[in-house]
Coordinates of C-alpha atoms in Angstrom, one line a residue:
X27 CA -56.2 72.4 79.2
X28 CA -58.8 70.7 81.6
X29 CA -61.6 73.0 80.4
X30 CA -60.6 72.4 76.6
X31 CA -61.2 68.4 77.0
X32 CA -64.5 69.7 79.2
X33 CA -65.8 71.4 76.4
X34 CA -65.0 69.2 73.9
X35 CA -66.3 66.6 76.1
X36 CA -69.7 68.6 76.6
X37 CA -70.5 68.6 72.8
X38 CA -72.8 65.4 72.8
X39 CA -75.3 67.8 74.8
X40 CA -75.3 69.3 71.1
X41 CA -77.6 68.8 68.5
X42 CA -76.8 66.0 65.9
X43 CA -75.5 67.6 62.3
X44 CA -78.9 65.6 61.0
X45 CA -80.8 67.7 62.9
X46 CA -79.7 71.2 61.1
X47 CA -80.5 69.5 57.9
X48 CA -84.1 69.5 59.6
X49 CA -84.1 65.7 58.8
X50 CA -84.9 66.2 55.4
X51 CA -83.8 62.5 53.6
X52 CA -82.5 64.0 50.8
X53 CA -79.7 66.2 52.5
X54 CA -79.2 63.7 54.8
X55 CA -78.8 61.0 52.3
X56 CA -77.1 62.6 49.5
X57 CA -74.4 63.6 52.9
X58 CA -73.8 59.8 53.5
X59 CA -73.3 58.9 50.2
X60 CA -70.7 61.0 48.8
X61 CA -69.0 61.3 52.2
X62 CA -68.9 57.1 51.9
X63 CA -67.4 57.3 48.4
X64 CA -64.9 59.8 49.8
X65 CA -63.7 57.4 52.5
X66 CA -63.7 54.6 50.2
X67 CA -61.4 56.5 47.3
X68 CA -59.3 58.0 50.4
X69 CA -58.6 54.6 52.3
X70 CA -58.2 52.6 49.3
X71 CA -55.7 55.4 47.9
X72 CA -52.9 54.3 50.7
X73 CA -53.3 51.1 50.2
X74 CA -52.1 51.0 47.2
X75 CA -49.2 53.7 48.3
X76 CA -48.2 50.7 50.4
X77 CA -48.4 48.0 48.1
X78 CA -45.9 50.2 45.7
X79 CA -44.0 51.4 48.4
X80 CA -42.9 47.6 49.8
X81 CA -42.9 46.2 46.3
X82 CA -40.5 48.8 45.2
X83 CA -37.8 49.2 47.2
X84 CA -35.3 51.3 45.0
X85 CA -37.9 54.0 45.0
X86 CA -36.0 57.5 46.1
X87 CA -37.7 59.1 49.0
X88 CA -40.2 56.7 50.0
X89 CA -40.8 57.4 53.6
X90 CA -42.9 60.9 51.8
X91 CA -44.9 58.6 50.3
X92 CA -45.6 56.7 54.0
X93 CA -46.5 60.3 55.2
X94 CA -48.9 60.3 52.1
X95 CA -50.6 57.5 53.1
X96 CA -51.3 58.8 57.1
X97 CA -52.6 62.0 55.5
X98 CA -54.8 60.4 53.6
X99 CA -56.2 57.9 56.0
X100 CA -56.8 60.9 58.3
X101 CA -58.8 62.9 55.9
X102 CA -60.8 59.8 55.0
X103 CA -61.4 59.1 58.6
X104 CA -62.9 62.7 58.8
X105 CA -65.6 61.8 56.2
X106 CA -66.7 58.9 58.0
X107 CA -66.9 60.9 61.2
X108 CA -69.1 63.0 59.1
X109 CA -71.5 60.5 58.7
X110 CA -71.2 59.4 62.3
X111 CA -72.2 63.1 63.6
X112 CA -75.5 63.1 61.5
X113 CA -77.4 61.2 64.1
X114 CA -74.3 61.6 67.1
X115 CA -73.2 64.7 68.1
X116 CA -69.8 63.1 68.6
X117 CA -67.9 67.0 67.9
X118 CA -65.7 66.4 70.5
X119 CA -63.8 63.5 68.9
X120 CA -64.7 65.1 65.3
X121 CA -62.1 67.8 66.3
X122 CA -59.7 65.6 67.4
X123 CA -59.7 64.0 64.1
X124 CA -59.2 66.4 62.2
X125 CA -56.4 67.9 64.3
X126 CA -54.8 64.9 63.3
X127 CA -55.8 65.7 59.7
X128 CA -54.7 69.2 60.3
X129 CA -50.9 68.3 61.9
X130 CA -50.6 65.3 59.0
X131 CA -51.1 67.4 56.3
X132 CA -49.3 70.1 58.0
X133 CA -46.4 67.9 57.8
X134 CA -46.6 66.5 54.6
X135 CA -46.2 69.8 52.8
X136 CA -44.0 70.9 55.2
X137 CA -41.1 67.9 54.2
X138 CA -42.6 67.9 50.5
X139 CA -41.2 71.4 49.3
X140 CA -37.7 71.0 49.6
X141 CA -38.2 67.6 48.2
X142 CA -39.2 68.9 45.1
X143 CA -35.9 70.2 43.6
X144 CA -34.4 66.5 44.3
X145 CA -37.3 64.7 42.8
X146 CA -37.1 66.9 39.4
X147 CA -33.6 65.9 39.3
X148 CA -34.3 62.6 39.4
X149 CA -34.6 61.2 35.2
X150 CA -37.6 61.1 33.3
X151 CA -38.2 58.0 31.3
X152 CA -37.7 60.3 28.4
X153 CA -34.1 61.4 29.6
X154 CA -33.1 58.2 30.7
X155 CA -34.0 56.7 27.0
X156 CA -31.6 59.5 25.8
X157 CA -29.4 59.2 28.0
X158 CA -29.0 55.6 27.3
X159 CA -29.0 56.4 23.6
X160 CA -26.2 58.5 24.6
X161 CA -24.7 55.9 26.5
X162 CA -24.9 53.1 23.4
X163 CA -23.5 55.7 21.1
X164 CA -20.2 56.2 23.5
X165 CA -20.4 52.3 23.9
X166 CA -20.2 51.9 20.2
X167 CA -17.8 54.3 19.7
X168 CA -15.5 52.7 22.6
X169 CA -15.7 49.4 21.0
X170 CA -14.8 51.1 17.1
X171 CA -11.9 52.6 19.2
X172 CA -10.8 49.5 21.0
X173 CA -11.4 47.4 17.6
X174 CA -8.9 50.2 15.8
X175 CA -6.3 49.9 18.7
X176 CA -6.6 45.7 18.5
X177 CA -5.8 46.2 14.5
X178 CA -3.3 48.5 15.4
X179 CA -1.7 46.3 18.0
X180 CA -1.5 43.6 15.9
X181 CA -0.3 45.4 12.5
X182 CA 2.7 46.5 15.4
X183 CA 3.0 43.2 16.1
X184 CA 3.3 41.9 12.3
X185 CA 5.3 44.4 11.7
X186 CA 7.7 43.3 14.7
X187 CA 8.2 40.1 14.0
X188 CA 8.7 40.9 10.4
X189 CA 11.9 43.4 11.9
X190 CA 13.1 40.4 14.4
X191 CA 12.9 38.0 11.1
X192 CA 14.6 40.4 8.7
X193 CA 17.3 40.8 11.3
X194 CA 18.0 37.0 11.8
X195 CA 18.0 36.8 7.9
X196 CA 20.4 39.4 8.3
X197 CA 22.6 37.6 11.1
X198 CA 22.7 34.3 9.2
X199 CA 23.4 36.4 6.3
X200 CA 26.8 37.4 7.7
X201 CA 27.4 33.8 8.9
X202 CA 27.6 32.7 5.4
X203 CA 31.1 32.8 4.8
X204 CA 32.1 31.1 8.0
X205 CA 29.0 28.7 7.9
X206 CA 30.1 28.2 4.0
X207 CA 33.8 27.2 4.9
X208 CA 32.9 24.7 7.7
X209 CA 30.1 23.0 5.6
X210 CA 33.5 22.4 3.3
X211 CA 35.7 21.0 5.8
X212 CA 32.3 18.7 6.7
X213 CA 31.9 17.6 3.0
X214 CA 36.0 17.3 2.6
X215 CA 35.9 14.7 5.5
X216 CA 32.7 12.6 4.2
X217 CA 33.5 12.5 1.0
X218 CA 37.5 12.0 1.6
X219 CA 36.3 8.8 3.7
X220 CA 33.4 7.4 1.3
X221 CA 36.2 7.7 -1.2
X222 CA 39.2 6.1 0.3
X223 CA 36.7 2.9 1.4
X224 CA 35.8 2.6 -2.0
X225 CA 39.5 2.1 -2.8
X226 CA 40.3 -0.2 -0.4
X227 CA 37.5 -1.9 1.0
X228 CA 39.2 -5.1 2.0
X229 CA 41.0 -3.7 5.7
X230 CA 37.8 -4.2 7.7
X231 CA 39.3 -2.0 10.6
X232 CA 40.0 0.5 7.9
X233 CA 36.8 1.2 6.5
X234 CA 35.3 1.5 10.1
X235 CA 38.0 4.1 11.1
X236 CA 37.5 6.0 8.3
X237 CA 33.3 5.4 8.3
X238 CA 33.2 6.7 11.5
X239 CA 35.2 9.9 10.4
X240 CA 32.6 10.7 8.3
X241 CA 29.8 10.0 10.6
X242 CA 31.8 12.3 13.5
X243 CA 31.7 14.6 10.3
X244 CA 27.8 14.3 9.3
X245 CA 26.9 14.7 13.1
X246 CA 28.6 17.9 13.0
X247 CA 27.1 19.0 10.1
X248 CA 23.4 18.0 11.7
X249 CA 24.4 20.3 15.0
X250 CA 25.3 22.9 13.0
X251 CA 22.2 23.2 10.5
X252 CA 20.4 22.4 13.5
X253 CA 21.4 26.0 15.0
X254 CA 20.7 27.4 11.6
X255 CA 17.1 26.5 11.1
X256 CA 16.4 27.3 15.0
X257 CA 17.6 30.7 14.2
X258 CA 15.7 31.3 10.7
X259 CA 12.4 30.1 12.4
X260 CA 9.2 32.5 12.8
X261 CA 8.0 32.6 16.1
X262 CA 7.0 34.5 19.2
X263 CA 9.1 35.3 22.3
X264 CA 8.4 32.3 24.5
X265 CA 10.2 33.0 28.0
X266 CA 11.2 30.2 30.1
X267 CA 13.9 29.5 32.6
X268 CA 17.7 29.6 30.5
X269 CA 20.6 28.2 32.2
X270 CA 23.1 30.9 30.4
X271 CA 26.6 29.4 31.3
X272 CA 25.1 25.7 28.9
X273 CA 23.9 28.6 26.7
X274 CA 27.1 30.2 26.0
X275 CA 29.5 27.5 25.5
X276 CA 26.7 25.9 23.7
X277 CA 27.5 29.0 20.7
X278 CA 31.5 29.1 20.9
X279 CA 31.5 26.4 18.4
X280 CA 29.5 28.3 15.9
X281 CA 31.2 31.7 17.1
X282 CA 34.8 30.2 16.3
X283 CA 34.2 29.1 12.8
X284 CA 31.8 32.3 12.4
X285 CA 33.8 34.9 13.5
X286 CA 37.0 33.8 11.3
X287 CA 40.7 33.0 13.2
X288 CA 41.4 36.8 13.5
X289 CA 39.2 36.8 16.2
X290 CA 40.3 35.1 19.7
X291 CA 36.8 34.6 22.3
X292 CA 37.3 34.4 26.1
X293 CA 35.2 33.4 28.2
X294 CA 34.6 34.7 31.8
X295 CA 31.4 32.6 33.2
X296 CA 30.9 33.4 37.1
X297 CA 27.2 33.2 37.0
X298 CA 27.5 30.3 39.7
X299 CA 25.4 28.5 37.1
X300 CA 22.1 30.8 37.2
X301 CA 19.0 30.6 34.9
X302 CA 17.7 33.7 33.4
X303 CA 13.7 34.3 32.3
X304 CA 14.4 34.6 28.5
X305 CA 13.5 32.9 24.6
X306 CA 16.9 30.5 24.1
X307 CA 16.9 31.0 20.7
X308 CA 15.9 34.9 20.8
X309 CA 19.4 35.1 23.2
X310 CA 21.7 33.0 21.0
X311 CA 20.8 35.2 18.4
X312 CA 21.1 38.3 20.9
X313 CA 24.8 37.4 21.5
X314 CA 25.4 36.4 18.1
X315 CA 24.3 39.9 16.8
X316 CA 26.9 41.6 19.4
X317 CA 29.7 39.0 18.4
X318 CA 29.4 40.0 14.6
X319 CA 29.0 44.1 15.3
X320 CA 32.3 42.9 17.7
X321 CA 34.0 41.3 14.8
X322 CA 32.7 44.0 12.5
X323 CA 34.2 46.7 15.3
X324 CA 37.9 44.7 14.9
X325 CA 39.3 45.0 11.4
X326 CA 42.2 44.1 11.8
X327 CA 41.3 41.1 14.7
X328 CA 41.3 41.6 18.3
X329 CA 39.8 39.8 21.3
X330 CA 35.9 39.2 21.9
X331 CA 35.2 38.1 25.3
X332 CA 31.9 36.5 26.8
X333 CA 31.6 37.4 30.5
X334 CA 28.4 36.4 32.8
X335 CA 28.0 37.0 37.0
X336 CA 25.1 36.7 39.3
X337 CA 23.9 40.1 40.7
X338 CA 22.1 40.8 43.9
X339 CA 18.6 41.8 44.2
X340 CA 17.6 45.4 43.9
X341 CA 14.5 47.4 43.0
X342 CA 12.6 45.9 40.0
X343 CA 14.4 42.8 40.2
X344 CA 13.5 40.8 43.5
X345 CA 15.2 37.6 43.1
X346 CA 18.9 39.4 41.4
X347 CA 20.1 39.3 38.1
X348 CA 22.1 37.6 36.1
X349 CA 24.5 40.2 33.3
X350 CA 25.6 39.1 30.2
X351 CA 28.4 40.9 28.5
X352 CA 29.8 40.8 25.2
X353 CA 33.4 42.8 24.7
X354 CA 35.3 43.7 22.0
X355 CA 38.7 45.4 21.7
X356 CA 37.2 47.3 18.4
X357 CA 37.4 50.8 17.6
X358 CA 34.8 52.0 20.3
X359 CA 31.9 54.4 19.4
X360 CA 31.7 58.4 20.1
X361 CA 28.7 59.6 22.4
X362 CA 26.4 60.6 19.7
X363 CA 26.9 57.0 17.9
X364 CA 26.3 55.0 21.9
X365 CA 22.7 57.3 21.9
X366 CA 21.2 56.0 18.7
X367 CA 23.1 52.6 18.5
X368 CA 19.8 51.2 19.4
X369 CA 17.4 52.9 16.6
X370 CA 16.1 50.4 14.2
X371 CA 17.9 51.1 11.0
X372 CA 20.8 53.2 12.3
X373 CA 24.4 51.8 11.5
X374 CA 27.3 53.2 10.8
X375 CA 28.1 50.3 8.0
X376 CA 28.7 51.0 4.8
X377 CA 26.0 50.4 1.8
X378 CA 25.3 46.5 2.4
X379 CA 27.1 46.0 5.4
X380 CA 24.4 46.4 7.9
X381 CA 20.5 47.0 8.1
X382 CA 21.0 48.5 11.5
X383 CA 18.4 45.9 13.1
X384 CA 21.3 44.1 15.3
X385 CA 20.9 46.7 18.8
X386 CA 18.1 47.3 18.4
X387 CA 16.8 43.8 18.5
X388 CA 18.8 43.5 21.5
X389 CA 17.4 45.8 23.3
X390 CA 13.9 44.5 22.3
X391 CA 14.6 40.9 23.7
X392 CA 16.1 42.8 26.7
X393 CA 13.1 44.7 27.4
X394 CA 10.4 42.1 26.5
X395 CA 12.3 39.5 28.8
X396 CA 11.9 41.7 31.3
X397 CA 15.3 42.9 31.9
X398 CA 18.0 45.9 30.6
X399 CA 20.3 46.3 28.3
X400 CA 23.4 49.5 28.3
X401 CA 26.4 50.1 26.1
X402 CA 29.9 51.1 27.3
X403 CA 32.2 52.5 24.9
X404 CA 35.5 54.3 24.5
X405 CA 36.9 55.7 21.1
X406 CA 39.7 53.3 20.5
X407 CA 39.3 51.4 23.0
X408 CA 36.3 49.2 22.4
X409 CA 33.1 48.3 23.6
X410 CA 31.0 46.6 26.1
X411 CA 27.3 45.7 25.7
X412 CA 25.6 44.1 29.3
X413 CA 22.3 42.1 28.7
X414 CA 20.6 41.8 32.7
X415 CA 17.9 39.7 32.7
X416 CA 15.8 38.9 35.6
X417 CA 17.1 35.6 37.7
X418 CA 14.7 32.4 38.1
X419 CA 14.9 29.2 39.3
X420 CA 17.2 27.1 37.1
X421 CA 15.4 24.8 34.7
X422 CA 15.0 20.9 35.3
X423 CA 18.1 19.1 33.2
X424 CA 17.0 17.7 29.9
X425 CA 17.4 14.1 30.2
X426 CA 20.5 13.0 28.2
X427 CA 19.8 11.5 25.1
X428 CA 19.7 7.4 25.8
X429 CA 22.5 5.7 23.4
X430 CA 21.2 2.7 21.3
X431 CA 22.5 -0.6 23.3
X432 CA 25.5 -2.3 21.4
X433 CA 23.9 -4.9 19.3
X434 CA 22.1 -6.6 16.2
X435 CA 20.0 -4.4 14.7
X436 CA 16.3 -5.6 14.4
X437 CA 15.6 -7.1 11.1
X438 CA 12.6 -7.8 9.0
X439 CA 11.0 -11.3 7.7
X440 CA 10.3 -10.0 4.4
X441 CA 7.3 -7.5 4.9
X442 CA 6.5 -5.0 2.4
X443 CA 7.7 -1.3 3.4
X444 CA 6.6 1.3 1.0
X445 CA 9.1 4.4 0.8
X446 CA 7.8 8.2 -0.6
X447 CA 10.3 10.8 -0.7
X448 CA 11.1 13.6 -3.5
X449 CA 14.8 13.0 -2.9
X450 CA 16.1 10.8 -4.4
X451 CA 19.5 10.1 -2.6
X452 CA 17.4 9.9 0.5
X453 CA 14.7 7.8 -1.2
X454 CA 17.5 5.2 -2.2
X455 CA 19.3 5.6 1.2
X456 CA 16.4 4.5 2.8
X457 CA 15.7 1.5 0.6
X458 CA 18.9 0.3 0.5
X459 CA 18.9 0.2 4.5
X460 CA 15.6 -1.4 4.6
X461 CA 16.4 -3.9 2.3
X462 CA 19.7 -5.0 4.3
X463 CA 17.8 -5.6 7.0
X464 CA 15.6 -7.8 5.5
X465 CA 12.8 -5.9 3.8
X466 CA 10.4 -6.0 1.0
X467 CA 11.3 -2.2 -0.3
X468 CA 8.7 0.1 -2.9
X469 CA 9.5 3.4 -3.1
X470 CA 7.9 6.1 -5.0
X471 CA 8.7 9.6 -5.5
X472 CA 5.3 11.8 -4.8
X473 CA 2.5 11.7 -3.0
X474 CA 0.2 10.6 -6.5
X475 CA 2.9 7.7 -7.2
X476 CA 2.3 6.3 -3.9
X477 CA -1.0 6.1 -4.0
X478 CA -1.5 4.2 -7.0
X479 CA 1.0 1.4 -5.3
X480 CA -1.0 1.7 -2.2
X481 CA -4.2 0.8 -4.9
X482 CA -2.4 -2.6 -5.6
X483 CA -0.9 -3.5 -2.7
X484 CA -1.1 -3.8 1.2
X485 CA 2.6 -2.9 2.6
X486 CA 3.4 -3.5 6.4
X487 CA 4.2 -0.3 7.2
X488 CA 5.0 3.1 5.1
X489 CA 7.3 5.7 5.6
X490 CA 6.0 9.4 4.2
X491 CA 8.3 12.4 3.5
X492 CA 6.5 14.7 5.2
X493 CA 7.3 18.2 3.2
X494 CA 7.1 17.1 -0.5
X495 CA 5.4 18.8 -3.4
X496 CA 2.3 18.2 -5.3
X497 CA 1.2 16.5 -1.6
X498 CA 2.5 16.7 1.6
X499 CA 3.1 13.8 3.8
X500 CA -0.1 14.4 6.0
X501 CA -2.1 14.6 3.1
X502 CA -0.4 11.5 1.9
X503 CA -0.8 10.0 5.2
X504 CA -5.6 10.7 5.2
X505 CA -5.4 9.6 1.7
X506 CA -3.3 6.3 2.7
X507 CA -6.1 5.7 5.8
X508 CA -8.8 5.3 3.6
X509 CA -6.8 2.8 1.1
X510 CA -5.4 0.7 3.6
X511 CA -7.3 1.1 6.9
X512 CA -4.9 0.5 10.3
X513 CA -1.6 0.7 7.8
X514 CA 1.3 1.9 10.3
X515 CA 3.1 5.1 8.5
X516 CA 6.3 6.7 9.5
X517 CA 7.1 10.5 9.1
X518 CA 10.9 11.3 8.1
X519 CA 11.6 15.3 8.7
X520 CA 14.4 17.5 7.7
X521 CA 12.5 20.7 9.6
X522 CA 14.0 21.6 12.7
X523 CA 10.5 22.4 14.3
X524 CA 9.3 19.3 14.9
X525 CA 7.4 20.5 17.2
X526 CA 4.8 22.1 14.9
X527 CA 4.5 18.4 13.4
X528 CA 3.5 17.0 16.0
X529 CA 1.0 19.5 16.7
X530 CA -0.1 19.1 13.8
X531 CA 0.3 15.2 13.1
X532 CA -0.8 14.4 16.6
X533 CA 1.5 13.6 19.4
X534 CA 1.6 10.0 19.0
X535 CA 2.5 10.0 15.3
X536 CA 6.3 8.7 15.1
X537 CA 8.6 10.8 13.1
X538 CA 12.1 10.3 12.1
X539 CA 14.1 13.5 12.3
X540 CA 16.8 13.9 9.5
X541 CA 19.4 12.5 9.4
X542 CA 18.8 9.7 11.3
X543 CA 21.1 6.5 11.9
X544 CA 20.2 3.2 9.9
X545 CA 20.0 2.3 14.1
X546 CA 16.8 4.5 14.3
X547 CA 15.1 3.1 11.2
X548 CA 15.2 -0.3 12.2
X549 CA 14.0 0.3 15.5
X550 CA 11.2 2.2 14.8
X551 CA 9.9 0.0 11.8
X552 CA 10.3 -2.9 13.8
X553 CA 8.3 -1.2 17.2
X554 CA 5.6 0.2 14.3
X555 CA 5.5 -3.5 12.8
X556 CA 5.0 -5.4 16.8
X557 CA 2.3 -2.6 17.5
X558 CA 0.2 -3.3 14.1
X559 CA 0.4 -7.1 15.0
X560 CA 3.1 -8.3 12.4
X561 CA 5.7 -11.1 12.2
X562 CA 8.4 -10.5 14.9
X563 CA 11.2 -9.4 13.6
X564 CA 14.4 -10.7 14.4

């Protein structure tokens, strides 16, 4: 190894390269040259291997391209040292170089083969435009198919809530009779008062016994369509916390007079007062389905009975249950009638007794509330259908009602109050309250009538039927604003959604739900006539 680096080191005592080139200028000259422009091209290559390298640094396999540059700067090194030996015979160190050349380039193929499988895998700009051609064509087609499933979803859904409202058609359908026969008695006892006070109006005592029959009367009648237009409504499942014992007793009114007096209902409510997740209305009309399929079950009358009791927890329901069970001491159903009983359109009614929608809508509040439903039944000996819901927290109690203060009702100073309703009992009911109080009454029967008065004339305060033909009362109400600027207006409302009114009347807009007490009517005018800045009323 010593005498290698001797001999190496001996070389200066060699000639210069220049010197076997005899000196001649233009060997030696032209050797400069082009050896120059080779360093040049070879150091200037790496650098810009570098400055692609580091500015790129997602680049697959980059250290190659670091091994690349060393290469390079090697052989370029060799060129200069081929300069450098034309007037030094430096061959000693010119070896040295290019063993350096020789073990970089060595290298460099060396880890470059096997490399070049990986780096023809790796997409061409061609392939990757295809591929993300392919790529927008599967997007495309994704979104088509998610746009078909969204249409799809919500024809289901239409087509849902068109089942759930055919079957509460159906269900007040077969209340008809019973809700028919109650409205009677109702009417009986309004009109059997209004008529006796007519005949003897001089007993004041009297006539307020026998007013306030037919008031007990009217409120019952308010309660009852109250149910009715909760349960005709359109609407979406809206869960929320249910107390179910308040729920229950809440419906054996309507049950009673619904079911007819063949039918005797029990009650066994041991639910320690629990709250269930569920839609109150979608469950009223849940129970109601099972107590007329009960009814329907007992031709010839029997017992219905309404049981609920707390459950514990178990898998699927962390926080327990609560069952709800409907029985009846009916005819029962045979196995192959209990496995299809909750098919939409299966019944085994007769022609127009049934749509078969009762179960199965059952089961569907059931299921969307989260919870299970299961039928039990016995050839003559009846059957039992069990609601379990999931239990919650109970809700927060609805503050009661607060009960007008014993008193003088508020009356006017004269003021103007302009009336609009189609009705025309109501529309003289109205004005013949207002004007015992006190005020100025004009009342007109359309939206059109009232607003050539309103052209005319500046009333206090107007009161707008808010469902009336030709114009409704919120059109009524914009037209109104731009005749009389600031005018306070009053909304009277037979709908049970009220809701919706205010949603879309605003939330501040007063409205005065039908029926109303003469009580209501001259509070309100009287707090809408203080607000605007009128006369106080006394």
């Amino acid at each position: 190894m010593f005498e290698y680096f001797s001999i190496l080191s001996r070389a200066r005592e060699l000639a210069p390269h220049g010197y076997c080139l005899l000196w001649q200028p233009e060997l030696v000259w032209t050797h400069v040259i082009a050896d120059a422009l080779i360093a040049a091209a070879y150091f200037s290559i790496p650098i810009a291997i570098v400055r692609f390298v580091t500015g790129r640094k997602d680049v697959a396999f980059s250290w190659i391209f670091w091994l690349f540059a060393l290469f390079i700067v090697a052989c370029g090194t060799t060129h200069l040292m081929s300069i450098w030996t034309l007037w030094n015979p430096d061959y000693g160190w010119e070896a040295l170089i290019k063993v350096v050349t020789a073990i970089a380039s060595v290298g460099t193929a060396i880890v470059l083969w096997p490399l070049i499988p990986k780096a023809l895998a790796i997409p061409s700009p061609l392939q990757l435009k295809e591929a993300n051609a392919e790529l927008g064509a599967r997007v495309r087609e994704r979104d088509e198919a998610l746009a078909q499933l969204r249409r799809e979803i919500a024809e289901r859904e239409r087509a849902e809530a068109a089942l759930v409202q055919a079957q509460k058609m159906e269900a007040v359908g077969q209340l008809t009779g019973g809700i028919a026969h109650d409205f009677n008695n109702l009417l009986q006892a309004v009109a059997g008062s209004l008529e006796l006070i007519a005949r003897g109006p001089g007993d004041p005592a009297r006539v307020k016994r026998l007013a306030e029959r037919g008031l007990q009367a009217a409120e019952r009648g308010t309660r009852l369509t109250g149910q009715l237009l909760a349960f005709s409504r359109v609407q979406r499942l809206d869960l929320r916390p249910v107390a179910v014992t308040p729920l229950v007793e809440g419906m054996l009114d309507l049950l009673s007079r619904s079911l007819g007096s063949g039918i005797a209902i029990r009650t066994e409510l041991d639910d320690g007062g629990a709250a269930v997740l569920a839609d109150k209305t979608q469950l009223e009309l849940a129970l109601l389905n099972l107590a007329i399929n009960g009814r329907d079950a007992m031709a010839d009358g029997g017992v219905l009975t309404i049981a609920t009791r707390a459950r514990p927890a178990r898998d699927g329901f962390q926080d327990g249950t609560v069952e709800v069970e409907v029985r009846d001491t009916g005819c029962g159903m045979p196995p192959e009638v209990i496995e299809r009983a909750f098919e939409p359109f299966f019944t085994t009614k007769g022609v127009g007794k049934g749509t078969g929608l009762g179960l199965s809508m059952v089961y569907g509040v059931a299921r969307q509330s989260g919870g299970e439903v299961r039928i039990d039944s016995r050839e003559g000996e009846g059957t039992t259908v069990t609601i379990e819901l999931r239990r919650v927290a109970a809700p927060a109690a609805d503050p009661a009602p607060e009960a007008r203060a014993e008193g003088p009702l508020p009356e006017g100073n004269g003021q103007t109050v302009l009336v609009v309703d189609d009705d025309e009992d109501v529309r003289a009911t109205i004005r013949n309250s207002l004007e015992a109080l006190g005020y100025r009454v004009r009342d007109a029967s359309g939206g059109p009538q009232a607003l050539a008065i309103l052209a005319v004339e500046a009333p206090a305060l107007s009161i707008f039927d808010y469902a009336m033909p030709e114009m409704s009362g919120a059109d009524l109400a914009r037209e109104a604003a731009v005749l009389r600027p600031g005018m306070p207006v009053i909304f009277a409302s037979g709908y049970a959604e009220t809701g919706v009114l205010e949603r879309t009347l605003g939330g501040e807009t007063p409205i005065l739900r039908k029926p109303f007490a003469v009580g209501e009517l001259a509070d309100l005018v009287a707090e809408m006539l203080k607000r605007a800045g009128q006369p106080r009323a006394v």
